[in-house]
Tab-separated table of C-alpha atoms in Angstrom:
chain	number	residue	atom	x	y	z
A	16	ARG	CA	-130.852	17.596	-55.874
A	17	SER	CA	-127.236	18.303	-55.105
A	18	GLY	CA	-125.049	15.657	-53.776
A	19	PHE	CA	-121.971	13.602	-54.285
A	20	THR	CA	-121.820	11.024	-56.996
A	21	LEU	CA	-120.650	7.428	-56.494
A	22	MET	CA	-117.459	8.335	-58.493
A	23	GLU	CA	-116.783	11.414	-56.224
A	24	LEU	CA	-117.030	9.294	-52.970
A	25	LEU	CA	-114.684	6.611	-54.449
A	26	VAL	CA	-112.079	9.156	-55.415
A	27	ALA	CA	-112.351	10.614	-51.961
A	28	ILE	CA	-112.140	7.309	-50.124
A	29	VAL	CA	-108.943	6.470	-52.156
A	30	ILE	CA	-107.230	9.687	-51.449
A	31	LEU	CA	-108.003	9.360	-47.652
A	32	SER	CA	-106.790	5.869	-47.606
A	33	ILE	CA	-103.444	6.664	-49.341
A	34	GLY	CA	-102.985	9.356	-46.714
A	35	LEU	CA	-103.720	7.180	-43.849
A	36	LEU	CA	-101.404	4.366	-45.105
A	37	GLY	CA	-98.480	6.991	-45.547
A	38	LEU	CA	-99.169	8.210	-42.011
A	39	ALA	CA	-99.074	4.633	-40.605
A	40	ALA	CA	-95.811	3.909	-42.401
A	41	THR	CA	-94.175	7.034	-41.048
A	42	SER	CA	-95.147	6.403	-37.538
A	43	GLY	CA	-93.158	3.115	-37.410
A	44	THR	CA	-89.959	4.898	-38.582
A	45	VAL	CA	-90.545	7.799	-35.991
A	46	MET	CA	-90.918	5.165	-33.263
A	47	ARG	CA	-87.659	3.472	-34.222
A	48	LEU	CA	-85.989	7.065	-34.340
A	49	ILE	CA	-87.219	7.762	-30.902
A	50	GLY	CA	-85.962	4.534	-29.556
A	51	GLY	CA	-82.613	5.262	-31.077
A	52	GLY	CA	-82.455	8.614	-29.353
A	53	SER	CA	-83.049	7.032	-25.954
A	54	HIS	CA	-80.056	4.787	-26.501
A	55	GLN	CA	-77.957	7.640	-27.602
A	56	THR	CA	-79.014	9.574	-24.521
A	57	VAL	CA	-77.937	6.603	-22.201
A	58	ALA	CA	-74.636	6.418	-24.085
A	59	ALA	CA	-73.988	10.124	-23.548
A	60	ASN	CA	-74.900	9.869	-19.941
A	61	VAL	CA	-72.416	6.897	-19.507
A	62	ALA	CA	-69.586	9.014	-21.236
A	63	LEU	CA	-70.308	11.973	-19.156
A	64	ALA	CA	-70.121	9.925	-15.863
A	65	ARG	CA	-66.825	8.309	-17.076
A	66	PHE	CA	-65.201	11.705	-17.964
A	67	GLU	CA	-66.423	13.203	-14.516
A	68	GLN	CA	-64.942	10.095	-12.674
A	69	MET	CA	-61.521	10.709	-14.414
A	70	ARG	CA	-61.505	14.274	-13.593
A	71	GLY	CA	-61.761	13.398	-9.887
A	72	VAL	CA	-58.506	11.517	-9.797
A	73	SER	CA	-54.849	12.712	-10.386
A	74	CYS	CA	-53.458	12.589	-13.833
A	75	GLY	CA	-51.033	9.938	-12.879
A	76	ARG	CA	-53.906	7.597	-11.839
A	77	ILE	CA	-55.849	8.040	-15.246
A	78	MET	CA	-55.149	4.851	-17.335
A	79	ALA	CA	-56.625	3.161	-20.360
A	80	GLY	CA	-59.261	0.456	-19.719
A	81	SER	CA	-62.865	-0.746	-20.305
A	82	ALA	CA	-66.010	-1.424	-18.547
A	83	ASN	CA	-69.656	-2.543	-18.933
A	84	SER	CA	-72.437	-0.510	-17.351
A	85	ARG	CA	-76.190	0.072	-18.165
A	86	ASN	CA	-76.006	-2.382	-21.060
A	87	VAL	CA	-73.118	-0.372	-22.756
A	88	GLN	CA	-69.617	-1.451	-23.390
A	89	GLU	CA	-67.050	1.298	-22.710
A	90	THR	CA	-63.390	1.365	-23.899
A	91	TRP	CA	-61.077	4.286	-23.332
A	92	THR	CA	-57.601	5.413	-24.294
A	93	VAL	CA	-55.484	7.928	-22.591
A	94	THR	CA	-52.772	10.039	-24.243
A	95	PRO	CA	-50.624	12.716	-22.277
A	96	VAL	CA	-50.584	16.190	-23.720
A	97	GLY	CA	-47.204	17.689	-23.264
A	98	PRO	CA	-44.021	16.035	-21.762
A	99	VAL	CA	-44.633	12.500	-20.586
A	100	ALA	CA	-42.881	13.032	-17.313
A	101	ALA	CA	-45.239	16.139	-16.372
A	102	PRO	CA	-48.201	16.259	-18.871
A	103	ARG	CA	-50.418	19.387	-18.842
A	104	ALA	CA	-53.485	17.414	-19.779
A	105	MET	CA	-54.736	13.898	-20.570
A	106	ASP	CA	-56.533	13.415	-23.916
A	107	VAL	CA	-59.151	10.883	-23.275
A	108	ARG	CA	-60.980	8.902	-26.269
A	109	LEU	CA	-63.987	7.016	-24.952
A	110	THR	CA	-65.748	4.475	-27.200
A	111	ILE	CA	-69.196	3.408	-26.343
A	112	THR	CA	-70.935	0.359	-27.927
A	113	TYR	CA	-74.613	-0.300	-27.190
A	114	GLN	CA	-77.337	-2.548	-28.682
A	115	THR	CA	-80.105	-1.099	-30.733
A	116	ASN	CA	-83.209	-2.412	-32.369
A	117	MET	CA	-82.899	-0.371	-35.480
A	118	ARG	CA	-82.993	-3.339	-37.971
A	119	ARG	CA	-85.993	-5.421	-38.637
A	120	ASP	CA	-83.788	-8.707	-38.470
A	121	GLY	CA	-83.122	-8.191	-34.621
A	122	SER	CA	-80.620	-6.284	-32.536
A	123	SER	CA	-77.694	-4.588	-33.966
A	124	SER	CA	-74.899	-2.553	-32.068
A	125	ARG	CA	-73.966	1.049	-32.709
A	126	THR	CA	-70.635	2.763	-31.673
A	127	GLN	CA	-70.108	6.217	-30.741
A	128	THR	CA	-66.725	8.001	-29.807
A	129	TYR	CA	-66.391	10.891	-27.497
A	130	ARG	CA	-63.297	12.882	-26.575
A	131	SER	CA	-62.190	15.129	-23.928
A	132	GLN	CA	-59.158	16.598	-22.358
A	133	ILE	CA	-58.665	16.400	-18.578
A	134	VAL	CA	-56.342	19.186	-17.303
A	135	CYS	CA	-53.576	18.125	-14.858
A	136	ILE	CA	-53.360	20.298	-11.690
């Protein structure tokens, strides 16, 4: 009769279990990366909202500052482009710091910097 020997079954089970363990280990890493992506999306949306808010005011009223919103710490600096008395644009650097759960020992923070120029009209 044809069939599988005990040795063939053991080898097949070992190969299958190694593949399943590798899949399980990879799924944990993928879940951490997906969570990190959602944190980065929130940071980018906060930066976009801050830049749009600054574009809505005159260049003379754009000043450096900081704020907390949506569990993110924002800090921005403003540098005039062109003559200080009548700048053509304002160079804005926005630093966003947010908490992540990327490490096994607990929360850690991550910082991203965004830059935009706001044209003075």
